[in-house]
PDB file of C-alpha atoms and ligand atoms in Angstrom:
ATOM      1  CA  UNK A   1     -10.956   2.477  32.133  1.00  0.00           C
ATOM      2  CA  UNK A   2     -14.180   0.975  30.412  1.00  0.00           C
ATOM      3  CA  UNK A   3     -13.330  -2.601  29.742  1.00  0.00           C
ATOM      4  CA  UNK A   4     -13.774  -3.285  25.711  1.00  0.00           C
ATOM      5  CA  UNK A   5     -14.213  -5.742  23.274  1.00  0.00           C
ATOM      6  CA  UNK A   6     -11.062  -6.242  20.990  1.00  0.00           C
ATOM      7  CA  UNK A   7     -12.157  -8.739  17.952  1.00  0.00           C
ATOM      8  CA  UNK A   8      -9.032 -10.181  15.503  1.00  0.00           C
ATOM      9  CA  UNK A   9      -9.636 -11.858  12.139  1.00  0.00           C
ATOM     10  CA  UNK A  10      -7.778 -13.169   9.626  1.00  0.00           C
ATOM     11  CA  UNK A  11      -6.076 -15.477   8.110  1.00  0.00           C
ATOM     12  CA  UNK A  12      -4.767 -18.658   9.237  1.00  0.00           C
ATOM     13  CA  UNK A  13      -1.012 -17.883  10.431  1.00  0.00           C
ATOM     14  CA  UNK A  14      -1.152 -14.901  10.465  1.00  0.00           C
ATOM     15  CA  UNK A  15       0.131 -14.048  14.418  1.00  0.00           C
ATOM     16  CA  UNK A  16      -3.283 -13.830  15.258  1.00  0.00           C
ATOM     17  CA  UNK A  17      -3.088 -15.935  18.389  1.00  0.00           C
ATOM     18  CA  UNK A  18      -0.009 -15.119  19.762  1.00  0.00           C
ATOM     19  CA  UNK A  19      -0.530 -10.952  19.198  1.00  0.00           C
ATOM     20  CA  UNK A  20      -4.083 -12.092  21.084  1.00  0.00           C
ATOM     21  CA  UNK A  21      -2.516 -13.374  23.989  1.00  0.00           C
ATOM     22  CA  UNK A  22      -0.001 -10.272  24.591  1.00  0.00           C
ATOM     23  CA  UNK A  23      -2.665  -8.086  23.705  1.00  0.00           C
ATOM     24  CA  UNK A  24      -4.923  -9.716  26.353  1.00  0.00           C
ATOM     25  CA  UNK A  25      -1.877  -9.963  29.191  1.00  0.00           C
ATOM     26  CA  UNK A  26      -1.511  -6.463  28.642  1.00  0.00           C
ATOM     27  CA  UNK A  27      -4.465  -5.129  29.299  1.00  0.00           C
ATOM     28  CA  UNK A  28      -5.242  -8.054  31.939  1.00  0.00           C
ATOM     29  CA  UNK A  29      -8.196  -9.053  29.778  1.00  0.00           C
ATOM     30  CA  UNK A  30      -9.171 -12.890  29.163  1.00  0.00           C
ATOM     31  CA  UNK A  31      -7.684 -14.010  25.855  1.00  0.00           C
ATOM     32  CA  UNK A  32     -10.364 -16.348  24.003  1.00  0.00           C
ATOM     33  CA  UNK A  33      -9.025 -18.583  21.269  1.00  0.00           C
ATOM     34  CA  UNK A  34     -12.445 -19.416  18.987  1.00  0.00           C
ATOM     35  CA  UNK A  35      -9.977 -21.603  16.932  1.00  0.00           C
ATOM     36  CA  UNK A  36      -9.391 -24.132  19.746  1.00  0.00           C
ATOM     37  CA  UNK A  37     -13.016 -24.376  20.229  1.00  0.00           C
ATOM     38  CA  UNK A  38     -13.258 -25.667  16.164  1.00  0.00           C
ATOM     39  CA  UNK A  39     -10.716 -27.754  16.562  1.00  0.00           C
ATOM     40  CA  UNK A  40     -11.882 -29.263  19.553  1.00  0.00           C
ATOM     41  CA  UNK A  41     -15.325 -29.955  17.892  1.00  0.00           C
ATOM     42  CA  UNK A  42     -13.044 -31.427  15.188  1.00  0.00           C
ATOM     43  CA  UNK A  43     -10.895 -34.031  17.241  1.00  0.00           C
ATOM     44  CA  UNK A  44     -14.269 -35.152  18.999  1.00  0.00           C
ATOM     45  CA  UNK A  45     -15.975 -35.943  15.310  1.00  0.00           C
ATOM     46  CA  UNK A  46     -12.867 -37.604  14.191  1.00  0.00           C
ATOM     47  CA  UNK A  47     -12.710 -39.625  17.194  1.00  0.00           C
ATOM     48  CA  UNK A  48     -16.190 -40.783  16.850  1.00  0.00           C
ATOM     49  CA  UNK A  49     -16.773 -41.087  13.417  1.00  0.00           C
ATOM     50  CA  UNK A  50     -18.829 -38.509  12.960  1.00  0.00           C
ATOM     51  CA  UNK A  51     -20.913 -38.120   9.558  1.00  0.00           C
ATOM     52  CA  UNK A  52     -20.591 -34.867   8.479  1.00  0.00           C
ATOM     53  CA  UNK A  53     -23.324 -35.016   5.853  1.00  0.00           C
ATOM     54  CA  UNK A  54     -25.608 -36.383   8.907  1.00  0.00           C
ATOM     55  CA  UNK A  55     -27.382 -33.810  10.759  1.00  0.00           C
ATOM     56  CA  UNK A  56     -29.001 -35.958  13.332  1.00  0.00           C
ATOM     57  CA  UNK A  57     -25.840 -37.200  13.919  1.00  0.00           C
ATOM     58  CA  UNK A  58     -24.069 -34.120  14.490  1.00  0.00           C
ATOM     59  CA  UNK A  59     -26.675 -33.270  16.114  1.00  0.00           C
ATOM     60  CA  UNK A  60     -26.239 -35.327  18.779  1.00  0.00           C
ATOM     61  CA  UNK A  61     -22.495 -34.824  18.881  1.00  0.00           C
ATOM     62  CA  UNK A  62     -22.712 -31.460  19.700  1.00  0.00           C
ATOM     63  CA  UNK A  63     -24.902 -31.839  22.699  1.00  0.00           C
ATOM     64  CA  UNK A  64     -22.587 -34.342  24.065  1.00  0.00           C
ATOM     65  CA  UNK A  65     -19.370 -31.818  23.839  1.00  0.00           C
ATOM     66  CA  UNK A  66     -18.914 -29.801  26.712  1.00  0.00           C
ATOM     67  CA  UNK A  67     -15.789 -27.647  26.484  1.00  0.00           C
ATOM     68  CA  UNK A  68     -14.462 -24.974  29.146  1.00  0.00           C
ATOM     69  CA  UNK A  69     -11.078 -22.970  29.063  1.00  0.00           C
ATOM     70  CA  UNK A  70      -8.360 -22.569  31.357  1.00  0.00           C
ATOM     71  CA  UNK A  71      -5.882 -19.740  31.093  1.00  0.00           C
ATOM     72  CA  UNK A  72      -2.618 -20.062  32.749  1.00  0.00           C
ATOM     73  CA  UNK A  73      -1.665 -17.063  34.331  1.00  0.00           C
ATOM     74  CA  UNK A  74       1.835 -16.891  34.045  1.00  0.00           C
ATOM     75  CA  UNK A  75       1.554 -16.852  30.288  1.00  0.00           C
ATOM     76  CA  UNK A  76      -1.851 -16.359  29.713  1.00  0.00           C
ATOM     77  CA  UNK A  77      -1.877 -19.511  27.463  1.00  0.00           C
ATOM     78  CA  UNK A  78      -5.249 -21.053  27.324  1.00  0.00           C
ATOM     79  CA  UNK A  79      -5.625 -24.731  27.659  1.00  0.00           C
ATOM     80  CA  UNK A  80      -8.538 -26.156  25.781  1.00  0.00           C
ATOM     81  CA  UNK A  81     -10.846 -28.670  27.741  1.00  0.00           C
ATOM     82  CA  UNK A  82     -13.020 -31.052  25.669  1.00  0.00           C
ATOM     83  CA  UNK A  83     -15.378 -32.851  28.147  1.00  0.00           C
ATOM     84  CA  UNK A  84     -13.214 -32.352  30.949  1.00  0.00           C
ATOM     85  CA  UNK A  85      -9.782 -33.786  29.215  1.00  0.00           C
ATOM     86  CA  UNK A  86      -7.170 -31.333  28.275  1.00  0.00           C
ATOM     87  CA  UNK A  87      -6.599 -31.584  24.737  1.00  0.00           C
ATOM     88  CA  UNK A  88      -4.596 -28.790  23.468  1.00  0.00           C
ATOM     89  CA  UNK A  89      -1.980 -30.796  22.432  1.00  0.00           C
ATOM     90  CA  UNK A  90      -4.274 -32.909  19.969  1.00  0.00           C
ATOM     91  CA  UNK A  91      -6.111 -30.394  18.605  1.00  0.00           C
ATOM     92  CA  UNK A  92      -2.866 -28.884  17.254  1.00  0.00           C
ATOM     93  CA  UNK A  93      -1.914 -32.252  15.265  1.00  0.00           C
ATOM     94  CA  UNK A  94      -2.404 -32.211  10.980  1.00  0.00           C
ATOM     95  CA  UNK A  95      -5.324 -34.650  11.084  1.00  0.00           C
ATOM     96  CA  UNK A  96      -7.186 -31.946  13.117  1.00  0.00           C
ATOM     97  CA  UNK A  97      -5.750 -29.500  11.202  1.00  0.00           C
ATOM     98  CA  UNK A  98      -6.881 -31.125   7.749  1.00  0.00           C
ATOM     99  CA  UNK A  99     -10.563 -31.363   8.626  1.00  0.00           C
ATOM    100  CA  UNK A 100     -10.987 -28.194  10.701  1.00  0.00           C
ATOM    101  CA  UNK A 101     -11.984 -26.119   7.815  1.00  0.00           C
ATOM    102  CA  UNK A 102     -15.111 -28.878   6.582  1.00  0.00           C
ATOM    103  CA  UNK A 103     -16.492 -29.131  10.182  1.00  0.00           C
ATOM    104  CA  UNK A 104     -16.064 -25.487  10.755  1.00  0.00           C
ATOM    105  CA  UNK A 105     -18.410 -25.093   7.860  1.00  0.00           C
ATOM    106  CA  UNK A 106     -21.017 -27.217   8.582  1.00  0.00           C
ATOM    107  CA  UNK A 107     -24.517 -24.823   9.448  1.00  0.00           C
ATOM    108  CA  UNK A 108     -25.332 -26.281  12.966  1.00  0.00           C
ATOM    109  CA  UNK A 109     -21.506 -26.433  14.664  1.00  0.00           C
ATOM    110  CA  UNK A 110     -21.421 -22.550  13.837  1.00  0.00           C
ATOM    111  CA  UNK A 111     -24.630 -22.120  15.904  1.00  0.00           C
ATOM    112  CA  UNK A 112     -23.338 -23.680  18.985  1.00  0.00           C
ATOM    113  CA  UNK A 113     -19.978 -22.273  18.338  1.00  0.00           C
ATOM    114  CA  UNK A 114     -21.269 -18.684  18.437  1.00  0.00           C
ATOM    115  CA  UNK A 115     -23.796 -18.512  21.077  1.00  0.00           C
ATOM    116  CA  UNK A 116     -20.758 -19.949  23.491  1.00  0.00           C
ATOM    117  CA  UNK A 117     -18.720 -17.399  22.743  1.00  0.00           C
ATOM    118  CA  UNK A 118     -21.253 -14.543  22.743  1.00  0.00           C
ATOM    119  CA  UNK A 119     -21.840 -15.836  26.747  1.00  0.00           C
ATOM    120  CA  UNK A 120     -17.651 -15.716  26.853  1.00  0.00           C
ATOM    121  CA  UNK A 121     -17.397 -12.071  25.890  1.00  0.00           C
ATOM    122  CA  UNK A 122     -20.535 -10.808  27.527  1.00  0.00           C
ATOM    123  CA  UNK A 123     -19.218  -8.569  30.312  1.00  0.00           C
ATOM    124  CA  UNK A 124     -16.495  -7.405  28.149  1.00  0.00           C
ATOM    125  CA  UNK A 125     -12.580  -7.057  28.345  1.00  0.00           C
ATOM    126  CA  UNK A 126     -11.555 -10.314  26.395  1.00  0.00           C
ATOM    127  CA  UNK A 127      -9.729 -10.264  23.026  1.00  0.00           C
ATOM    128  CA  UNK A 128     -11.043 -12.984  20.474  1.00  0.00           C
ATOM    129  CA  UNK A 129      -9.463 -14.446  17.736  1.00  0.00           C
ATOM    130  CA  UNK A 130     -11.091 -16.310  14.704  1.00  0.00           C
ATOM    131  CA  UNK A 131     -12.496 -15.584  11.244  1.00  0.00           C
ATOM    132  CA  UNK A 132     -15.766 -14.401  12.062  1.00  0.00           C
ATOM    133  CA  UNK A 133     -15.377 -12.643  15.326  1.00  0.00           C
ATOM    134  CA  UNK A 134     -15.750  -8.868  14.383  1.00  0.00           C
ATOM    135  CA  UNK A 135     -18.484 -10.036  11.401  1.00  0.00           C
ATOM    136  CA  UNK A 136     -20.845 -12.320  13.597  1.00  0.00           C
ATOM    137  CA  UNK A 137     -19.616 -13.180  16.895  1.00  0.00           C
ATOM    138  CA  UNK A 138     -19.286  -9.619  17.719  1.00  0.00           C
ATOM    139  CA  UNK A 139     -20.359  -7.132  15.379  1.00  0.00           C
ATOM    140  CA  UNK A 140     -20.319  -4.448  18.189  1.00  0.00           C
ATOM    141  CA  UNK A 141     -17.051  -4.814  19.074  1.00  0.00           C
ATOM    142  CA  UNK A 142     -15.255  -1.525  20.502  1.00  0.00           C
ATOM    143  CA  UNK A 143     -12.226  -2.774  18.239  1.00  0.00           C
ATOM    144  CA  UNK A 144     -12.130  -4.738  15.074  1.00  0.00           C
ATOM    145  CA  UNK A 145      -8.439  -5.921  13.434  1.00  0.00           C
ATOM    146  CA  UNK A 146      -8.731  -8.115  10.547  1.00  0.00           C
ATOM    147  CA  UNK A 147      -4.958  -9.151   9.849  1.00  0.00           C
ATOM    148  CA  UNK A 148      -3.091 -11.061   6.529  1.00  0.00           C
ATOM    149  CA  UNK A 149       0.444 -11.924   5.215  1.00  0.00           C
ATOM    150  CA  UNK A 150       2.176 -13.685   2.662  1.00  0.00           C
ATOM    151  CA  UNK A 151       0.867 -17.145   2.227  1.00  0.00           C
ATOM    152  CA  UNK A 152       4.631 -18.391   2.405  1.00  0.00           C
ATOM    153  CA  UNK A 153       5.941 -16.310   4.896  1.00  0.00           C
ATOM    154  CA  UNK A 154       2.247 -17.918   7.097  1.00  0.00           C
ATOM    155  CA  UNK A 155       3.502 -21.280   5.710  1.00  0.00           C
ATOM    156  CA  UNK A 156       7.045 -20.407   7.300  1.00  0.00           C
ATOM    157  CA  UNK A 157       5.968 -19.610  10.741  1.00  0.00           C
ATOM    158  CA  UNK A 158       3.455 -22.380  10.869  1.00  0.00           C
ATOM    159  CA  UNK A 159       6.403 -24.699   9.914  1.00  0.00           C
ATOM    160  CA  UNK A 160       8.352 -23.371  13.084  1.00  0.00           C
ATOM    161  CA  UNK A 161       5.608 -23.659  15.390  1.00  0.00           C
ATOM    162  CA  UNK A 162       5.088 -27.000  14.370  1.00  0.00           C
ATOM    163  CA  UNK A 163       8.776 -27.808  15.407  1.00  0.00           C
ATOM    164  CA  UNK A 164       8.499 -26.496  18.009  1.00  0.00           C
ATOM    165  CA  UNK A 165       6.176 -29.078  18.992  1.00  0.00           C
ATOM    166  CA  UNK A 166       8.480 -31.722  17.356  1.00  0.00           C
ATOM    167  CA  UNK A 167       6.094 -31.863  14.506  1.00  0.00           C
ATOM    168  CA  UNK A 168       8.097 -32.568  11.640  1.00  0.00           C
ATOM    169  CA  UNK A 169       5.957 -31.188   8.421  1.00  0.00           C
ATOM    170  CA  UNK A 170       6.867 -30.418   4.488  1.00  0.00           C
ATOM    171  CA  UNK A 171       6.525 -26.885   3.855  1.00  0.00           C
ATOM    172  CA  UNK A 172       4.671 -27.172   0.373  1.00  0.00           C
ATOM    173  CA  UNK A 173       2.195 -29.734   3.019  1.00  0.00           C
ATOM    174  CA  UNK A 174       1.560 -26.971   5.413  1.00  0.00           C
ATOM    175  CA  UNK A 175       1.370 -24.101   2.286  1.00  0.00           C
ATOM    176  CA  UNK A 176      -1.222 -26.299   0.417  1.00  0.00           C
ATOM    177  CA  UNK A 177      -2.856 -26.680   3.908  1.00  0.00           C
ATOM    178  CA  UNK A 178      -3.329 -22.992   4.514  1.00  0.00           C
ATOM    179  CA  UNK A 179      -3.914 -21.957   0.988  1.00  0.00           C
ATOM    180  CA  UNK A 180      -7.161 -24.554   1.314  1.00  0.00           C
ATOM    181  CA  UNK A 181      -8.223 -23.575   4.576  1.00  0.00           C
ATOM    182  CA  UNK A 182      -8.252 -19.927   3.074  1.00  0.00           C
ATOM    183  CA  UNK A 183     -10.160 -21.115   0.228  1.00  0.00           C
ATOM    184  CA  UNK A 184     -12.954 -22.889   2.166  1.00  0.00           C
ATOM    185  CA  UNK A 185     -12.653 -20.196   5.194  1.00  0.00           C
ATOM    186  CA  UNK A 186     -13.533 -17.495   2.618  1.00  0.00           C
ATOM    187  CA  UNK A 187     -16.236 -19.333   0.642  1.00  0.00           C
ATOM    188  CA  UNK A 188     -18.141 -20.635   3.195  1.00  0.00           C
ATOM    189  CA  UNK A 189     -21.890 -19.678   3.521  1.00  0.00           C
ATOM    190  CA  UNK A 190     -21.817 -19.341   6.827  1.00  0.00           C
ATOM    191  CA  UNK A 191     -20.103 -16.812   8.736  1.00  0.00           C
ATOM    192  CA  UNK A 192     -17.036 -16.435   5.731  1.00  0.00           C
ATOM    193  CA  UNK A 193     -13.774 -14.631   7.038  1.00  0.00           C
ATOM    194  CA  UNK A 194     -14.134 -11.800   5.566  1.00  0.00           C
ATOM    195  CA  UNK A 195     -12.917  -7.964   6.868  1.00  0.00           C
ATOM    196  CA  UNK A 196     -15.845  -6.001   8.512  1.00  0.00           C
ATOM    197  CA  UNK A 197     -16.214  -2.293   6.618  1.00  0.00           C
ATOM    198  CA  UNK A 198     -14.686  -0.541  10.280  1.00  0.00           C
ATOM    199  CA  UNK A 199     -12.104  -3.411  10.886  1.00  0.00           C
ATOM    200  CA  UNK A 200      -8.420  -2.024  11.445  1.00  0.00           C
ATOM    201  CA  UNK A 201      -6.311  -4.045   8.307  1.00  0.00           C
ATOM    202  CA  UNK A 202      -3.006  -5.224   9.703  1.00  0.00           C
ATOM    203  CA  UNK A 203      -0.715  -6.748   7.253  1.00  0.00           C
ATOM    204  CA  UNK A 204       1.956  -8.525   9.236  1.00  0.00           C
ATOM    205  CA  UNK A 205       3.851 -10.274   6.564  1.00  0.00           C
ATOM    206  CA  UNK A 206       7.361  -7.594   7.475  1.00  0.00           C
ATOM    207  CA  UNK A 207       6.152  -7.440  11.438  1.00  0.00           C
ATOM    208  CA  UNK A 208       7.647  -9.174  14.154  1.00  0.00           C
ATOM    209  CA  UNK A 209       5.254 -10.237  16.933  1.00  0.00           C
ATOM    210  CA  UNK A 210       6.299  -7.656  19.200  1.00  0.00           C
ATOM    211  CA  UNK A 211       5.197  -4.824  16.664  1.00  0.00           C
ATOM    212  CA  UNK A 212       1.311  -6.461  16.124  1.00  0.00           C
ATOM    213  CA  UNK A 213       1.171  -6.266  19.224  1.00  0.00           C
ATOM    214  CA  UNK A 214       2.316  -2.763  19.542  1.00  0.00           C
ATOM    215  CA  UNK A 215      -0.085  -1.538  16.739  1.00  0.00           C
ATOM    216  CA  UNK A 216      -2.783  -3.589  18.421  1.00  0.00           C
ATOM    217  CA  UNK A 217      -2.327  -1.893  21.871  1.00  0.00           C
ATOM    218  CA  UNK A 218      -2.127   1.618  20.534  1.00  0.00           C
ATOM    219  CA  UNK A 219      -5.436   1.022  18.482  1.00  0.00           C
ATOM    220  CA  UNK A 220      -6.852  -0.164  22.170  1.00  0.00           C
ATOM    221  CA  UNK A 221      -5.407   2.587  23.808  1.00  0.00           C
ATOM    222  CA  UNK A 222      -7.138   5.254  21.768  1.00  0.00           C
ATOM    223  CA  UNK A 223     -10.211   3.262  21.417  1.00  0.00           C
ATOM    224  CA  UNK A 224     -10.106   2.732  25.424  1.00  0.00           C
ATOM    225  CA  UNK A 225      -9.786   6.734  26.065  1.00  0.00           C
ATOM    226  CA  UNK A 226     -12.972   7.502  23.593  1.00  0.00           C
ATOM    227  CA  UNK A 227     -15.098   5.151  25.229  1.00  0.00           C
ATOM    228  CA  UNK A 228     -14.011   6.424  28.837  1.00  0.00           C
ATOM    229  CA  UNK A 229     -14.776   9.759  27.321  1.00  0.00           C
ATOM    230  CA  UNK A 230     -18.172   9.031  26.024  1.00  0.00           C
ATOM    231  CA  UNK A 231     -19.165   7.837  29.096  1.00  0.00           C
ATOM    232  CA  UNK A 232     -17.894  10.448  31.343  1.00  0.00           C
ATOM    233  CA  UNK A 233     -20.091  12.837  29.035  1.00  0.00           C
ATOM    234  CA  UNK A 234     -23.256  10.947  28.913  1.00  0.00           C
ATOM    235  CA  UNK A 235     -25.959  12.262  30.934  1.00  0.00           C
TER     236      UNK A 235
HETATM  237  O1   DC B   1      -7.241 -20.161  14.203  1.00  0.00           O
HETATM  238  P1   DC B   1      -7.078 -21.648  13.854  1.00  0.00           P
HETATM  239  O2   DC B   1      -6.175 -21.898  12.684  1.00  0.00           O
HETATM  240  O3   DC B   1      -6.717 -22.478  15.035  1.00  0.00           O
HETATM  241  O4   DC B   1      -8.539 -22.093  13.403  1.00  0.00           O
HETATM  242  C1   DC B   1      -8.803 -23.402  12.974  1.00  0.00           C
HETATM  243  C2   DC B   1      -9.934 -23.418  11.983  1.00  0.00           C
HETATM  244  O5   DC B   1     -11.145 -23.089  12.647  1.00  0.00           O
HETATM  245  C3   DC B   1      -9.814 -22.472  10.802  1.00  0.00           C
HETATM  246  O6   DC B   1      -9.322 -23.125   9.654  1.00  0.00           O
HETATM  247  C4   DC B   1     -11.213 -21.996  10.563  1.00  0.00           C
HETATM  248  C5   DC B   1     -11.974 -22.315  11.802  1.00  0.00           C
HETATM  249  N1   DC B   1     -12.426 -21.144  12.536  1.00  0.00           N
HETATM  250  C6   DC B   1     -13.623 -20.602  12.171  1.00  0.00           C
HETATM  251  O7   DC B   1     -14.241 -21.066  11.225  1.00  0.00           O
HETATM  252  N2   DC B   1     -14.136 -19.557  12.858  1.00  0.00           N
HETATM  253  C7   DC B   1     -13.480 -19.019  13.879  1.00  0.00           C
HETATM  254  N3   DC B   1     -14.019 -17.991  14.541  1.00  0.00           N
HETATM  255  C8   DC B   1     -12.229 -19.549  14.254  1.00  0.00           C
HETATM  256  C9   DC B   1     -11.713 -20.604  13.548  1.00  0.00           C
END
């Protein structure tokens, strides 16, 4: 079968992630999490005391960052490398969290952001998930799925997730947290989440995980048996 691009957007909490990595170990495609890559960028400016109202500065931060991903097989869980140190624990804690959405904004981290993941999905077959991935990473994708929910049903699952990590956090914290990073993820010059005009809308406030990821994979399926189709019939 010809190997596609599948592209998911939408809004923080949404399942996005965790439909992406099923999606991907189905289809034995590589699972990119653009997310971790923000984050990452995050933790490193936090770290150093980056100015974010100082280009130079970040700048020069962003030539220093080096970050790779390594998928685990068995799960296909991606672990996120910043400079060669496995951080996908930290990049996961609120303070990262909290500032994701203002460094995600900034002009120049967007740049770098995007050309690296352009080079990750060149020869095809990965699934992507973000908020700009079927607008401006890849407009061209075979397979667009822009998904939302509830904000407190998001707020819900986040909570879990987070205790699951023995992260003890207020819900009305975490809802105020992703009702922000909506606002700022929406309104952003740059690259705004927004749903492309051919982008598959999957509400998934009343779906469990295992039925995104059904819709998902049927979606692929047809999409998969077109493409083989075209090109079997072009000359
Ligand atoms: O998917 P996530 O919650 O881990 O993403 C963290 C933040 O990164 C999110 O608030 C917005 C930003 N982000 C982005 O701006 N563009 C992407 N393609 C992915 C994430």
């Amino acid at each position: 079968m010809e190997k596609i691009v599948i592209a998911i957007d939408g809004y923080s909490g949404c399942g996005k992630s965790t439909t992406a990595k099923f999606v991907a170990k189905a289809l034995e495609y590589v699972y990119i999490d653009s997310g971790a890559m923000y984050r990452a960028v995050t933790l490193y400016f936090v770290k150093h005391y980056i100015n974010l109202t100082n280009p130079k500065q970040i700048e020069q931060a962003l030539e220093k960052i080096e970050l790779a991903f390594i998928t685990r097989p068995e799960s296909n869980d991606c672990d996120m490398f910043l400079n060669g140190i496995n951080v996908s624990k930290n990049i996961r804690e609120m303070y990262v969290t909290q500032k994701v959405s203002e460094v995600s904004a900034i002009p120049q981290v967007r740049t770098a952001m995007v050309a690296q993941q352009r080079k990750m999905g060149k020869r095809k077959g990965v699934v992507m998930d973000g908020r700009d991935i079927g607008t401006v990473v890849f407009p061209d994708a075979e397979l667009k799925i822009f998904m939302t929910a509830d904000l407190k049903v998001r707020a819900a699952r986040r909570q879990i997730e987070l205790l699951e990590r023995d992260q003890l956090v207020n819900f009305d914290t975490i809802k105020e947290n992703l009702s922000k990073r909506d606002r700022l993820d929406t309104t952003r010059e740059v690259g705004p989440l927004t749903q492309a005009p051919d982008a598959h809308l999957i509400d998934t406030t009343h779906l469990t995980i295992g039925e995104q990821v059904e819709e998902v994979l049927n979606l692929a399926t047809g999409v998969m048996i077109t493409e083989d189709l075209k090109h079997k019939t072009s000359p």
